[in-house]
Short mmCIF file of C-alpha atoms in Angstrom, two decimals:
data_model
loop_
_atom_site.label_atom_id
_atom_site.label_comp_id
_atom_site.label_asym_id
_atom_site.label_seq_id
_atom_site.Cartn_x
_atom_site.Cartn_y
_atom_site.Cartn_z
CA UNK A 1 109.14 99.00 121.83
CA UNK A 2 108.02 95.81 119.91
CA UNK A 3 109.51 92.81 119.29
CA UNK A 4 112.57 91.67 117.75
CA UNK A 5 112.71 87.80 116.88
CA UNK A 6 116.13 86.13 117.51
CA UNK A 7 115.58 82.68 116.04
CA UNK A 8 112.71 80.48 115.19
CA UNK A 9 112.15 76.99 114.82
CA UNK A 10 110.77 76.33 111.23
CA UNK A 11 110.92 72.99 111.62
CA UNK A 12 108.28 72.56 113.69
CA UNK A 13 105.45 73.23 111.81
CA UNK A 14 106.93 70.28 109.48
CA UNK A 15 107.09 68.08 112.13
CA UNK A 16 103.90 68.54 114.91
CA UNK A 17 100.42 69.84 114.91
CA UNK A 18 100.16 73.11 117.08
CA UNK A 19 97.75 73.25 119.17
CA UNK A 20 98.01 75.95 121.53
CA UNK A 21 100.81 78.65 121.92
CA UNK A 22 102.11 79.88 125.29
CA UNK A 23 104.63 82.73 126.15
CA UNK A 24 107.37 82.21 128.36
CA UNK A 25 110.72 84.01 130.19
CA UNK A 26 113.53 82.23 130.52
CA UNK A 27 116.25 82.82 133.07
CA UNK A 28 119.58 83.67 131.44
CA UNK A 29 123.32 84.27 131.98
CA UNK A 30 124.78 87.69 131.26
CA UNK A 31 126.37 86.39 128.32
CA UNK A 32 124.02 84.27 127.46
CA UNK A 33 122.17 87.57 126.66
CA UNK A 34 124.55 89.53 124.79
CA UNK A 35 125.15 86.50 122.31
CA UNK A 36 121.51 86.28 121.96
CA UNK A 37 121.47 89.82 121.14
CA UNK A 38 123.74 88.97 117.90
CA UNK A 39 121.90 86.58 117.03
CA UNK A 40 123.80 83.77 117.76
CA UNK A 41 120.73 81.04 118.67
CA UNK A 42 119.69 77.43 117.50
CA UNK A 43 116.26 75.98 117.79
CA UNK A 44 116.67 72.63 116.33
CA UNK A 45 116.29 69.55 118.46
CA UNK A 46 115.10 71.55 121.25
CA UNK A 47 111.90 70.59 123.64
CA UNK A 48 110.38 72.14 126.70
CA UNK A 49 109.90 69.38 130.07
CA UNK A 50 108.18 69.80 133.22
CA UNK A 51 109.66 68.05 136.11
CA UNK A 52 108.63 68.92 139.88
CA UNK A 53 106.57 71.80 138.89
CA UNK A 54 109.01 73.96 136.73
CA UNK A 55 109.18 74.22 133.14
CA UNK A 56 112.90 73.77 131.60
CA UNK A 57 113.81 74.39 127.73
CA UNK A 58 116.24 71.21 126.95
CA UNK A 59 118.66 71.75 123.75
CA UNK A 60 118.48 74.66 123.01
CA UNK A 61 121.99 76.04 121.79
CA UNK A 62 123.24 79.89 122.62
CA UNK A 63 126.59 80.14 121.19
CA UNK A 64 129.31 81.11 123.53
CA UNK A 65 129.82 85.06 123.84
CA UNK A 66 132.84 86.60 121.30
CA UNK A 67 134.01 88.48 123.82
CA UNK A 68 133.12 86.32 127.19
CA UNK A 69 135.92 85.40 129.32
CA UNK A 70 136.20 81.89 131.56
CA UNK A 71 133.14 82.91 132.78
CA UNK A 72 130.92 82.25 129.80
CA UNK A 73 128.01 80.30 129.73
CA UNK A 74 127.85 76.67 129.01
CA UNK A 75 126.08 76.50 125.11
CA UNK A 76 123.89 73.72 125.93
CA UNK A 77 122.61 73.85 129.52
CA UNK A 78 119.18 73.41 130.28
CA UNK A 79 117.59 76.72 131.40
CA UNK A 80 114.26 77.41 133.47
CA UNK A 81 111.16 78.78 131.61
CA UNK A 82 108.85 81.42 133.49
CA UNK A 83 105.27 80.50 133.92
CA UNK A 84 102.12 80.76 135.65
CA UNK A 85 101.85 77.97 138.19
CA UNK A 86 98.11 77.46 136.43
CA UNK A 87 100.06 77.16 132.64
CA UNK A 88 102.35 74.69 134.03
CA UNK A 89 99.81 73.08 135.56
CA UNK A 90 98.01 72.54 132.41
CA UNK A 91 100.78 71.89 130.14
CA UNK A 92 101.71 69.00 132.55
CA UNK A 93 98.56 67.20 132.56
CA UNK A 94 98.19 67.51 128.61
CA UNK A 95 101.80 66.35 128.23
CA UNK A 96 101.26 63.48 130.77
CA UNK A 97 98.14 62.12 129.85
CA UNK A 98 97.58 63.06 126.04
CA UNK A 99 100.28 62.49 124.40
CA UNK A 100 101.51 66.13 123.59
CA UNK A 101 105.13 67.58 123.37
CA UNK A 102 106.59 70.92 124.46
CA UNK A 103 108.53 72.76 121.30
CA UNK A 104 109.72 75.80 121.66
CA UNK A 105 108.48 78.15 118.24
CA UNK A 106 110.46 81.19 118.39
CA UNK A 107 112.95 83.27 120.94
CA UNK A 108 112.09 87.06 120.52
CA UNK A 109 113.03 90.03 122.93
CA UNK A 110 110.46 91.82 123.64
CA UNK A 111 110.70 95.01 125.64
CA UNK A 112 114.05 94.12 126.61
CA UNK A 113 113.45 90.81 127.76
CA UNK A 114 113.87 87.65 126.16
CA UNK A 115 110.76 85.63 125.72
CA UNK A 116 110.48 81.98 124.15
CA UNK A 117 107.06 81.20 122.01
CA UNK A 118 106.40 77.76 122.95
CA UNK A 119 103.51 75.27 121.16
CA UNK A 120 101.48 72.57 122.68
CA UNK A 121 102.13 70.32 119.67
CA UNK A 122 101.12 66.70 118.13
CA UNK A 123 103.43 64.90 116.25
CA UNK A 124 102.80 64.68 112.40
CA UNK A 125 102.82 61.02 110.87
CA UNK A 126 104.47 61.04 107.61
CA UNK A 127 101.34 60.96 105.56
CA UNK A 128 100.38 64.29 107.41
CA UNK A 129 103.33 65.84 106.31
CA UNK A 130 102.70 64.87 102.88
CA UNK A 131 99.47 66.57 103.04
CA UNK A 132 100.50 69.75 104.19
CA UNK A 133 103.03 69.64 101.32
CA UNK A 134 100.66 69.41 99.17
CA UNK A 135 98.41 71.95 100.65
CA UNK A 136 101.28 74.65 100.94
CA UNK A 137 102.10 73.70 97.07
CA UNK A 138 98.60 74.34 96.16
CA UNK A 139 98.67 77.96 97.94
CA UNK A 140 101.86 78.94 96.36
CA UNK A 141 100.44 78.24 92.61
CA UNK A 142 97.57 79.91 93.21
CA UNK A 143 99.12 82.69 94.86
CA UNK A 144 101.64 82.65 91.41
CA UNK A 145 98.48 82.39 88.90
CA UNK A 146 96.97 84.79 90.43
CA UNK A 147 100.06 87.59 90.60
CA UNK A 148 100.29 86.85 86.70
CA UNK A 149 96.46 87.19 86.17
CA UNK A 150 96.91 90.87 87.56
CA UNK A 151 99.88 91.67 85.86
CA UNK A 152 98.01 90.74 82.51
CA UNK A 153 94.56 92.52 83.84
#
């Protein structure tokens, strides 16, 4: 069936260093669900904690369903991530003792289900962020001198 990406957190990769991606479930609401299916998810700000050996996303903003009654979801509550005991075992220590944070990539379905992408991630210093600026600018003019060069050739 594939996957079909909801929203993604671009901001991110401006921000932190990822280190190491993990996938995760995530228990929902039934209308939490249908508003995901249209789309209707925000990323920004959000971070993934562990706290007595569960994983919860923090943040992370599902608009309230069109159609949803008095029983629609809260936007903003914190919701429980799926994950092997082992993973949260290890993104625990990490986060504890090395200074890491818990951001949450991308929210996809995939066969059905909704998954979140999350990174093991380092925060960038604003020098670092400078330099991949700089880095991404150099890709993009190459990748542009070298479209022209085969449209000339």
């Amino acid at each position: 069936m594939g996957e079909k990406l909801i929203c993604n957190n671009k901001k991110a990769f401006h921000d932190y260093f990822i280190e190491e991606r993990f996938e995760a479930g995530m228990v929902l609401q039934g209308t939490e669900v249908k508003s995901l299916r249209n789309g209707k998810a925000n990323l920004n700000d959000s971070f993934a904690m562990v706290k007595n050996g569960e994983a919860f996303l923090h943040n992370f903003h599902i608009n309230p369903y069109d159609f949803g009654n008095r029983e629609n979801h809260d936007p903003d509550r914190m919701r429980k991530l799926l994950l092997h005991k082992k993973e949260i075992t290890k993104l625990f220590s990490k986060i504890r003792e090395q200074g890491y944070t818990l951001i949450p990539l991308r929210v996809y379905f995939k066969d059905g289900k909704v998954k979140t992408e999350l990174g093991l991630a380092k925060g960038k210093k604003n020098y670092d962020k400078r330099e991949t600026m700089k880095q991404n600018d150099m890709k993009r003019d190459v990748a542009v001198a070298l479209k022209e060069r085969h449209k000339s050739g």
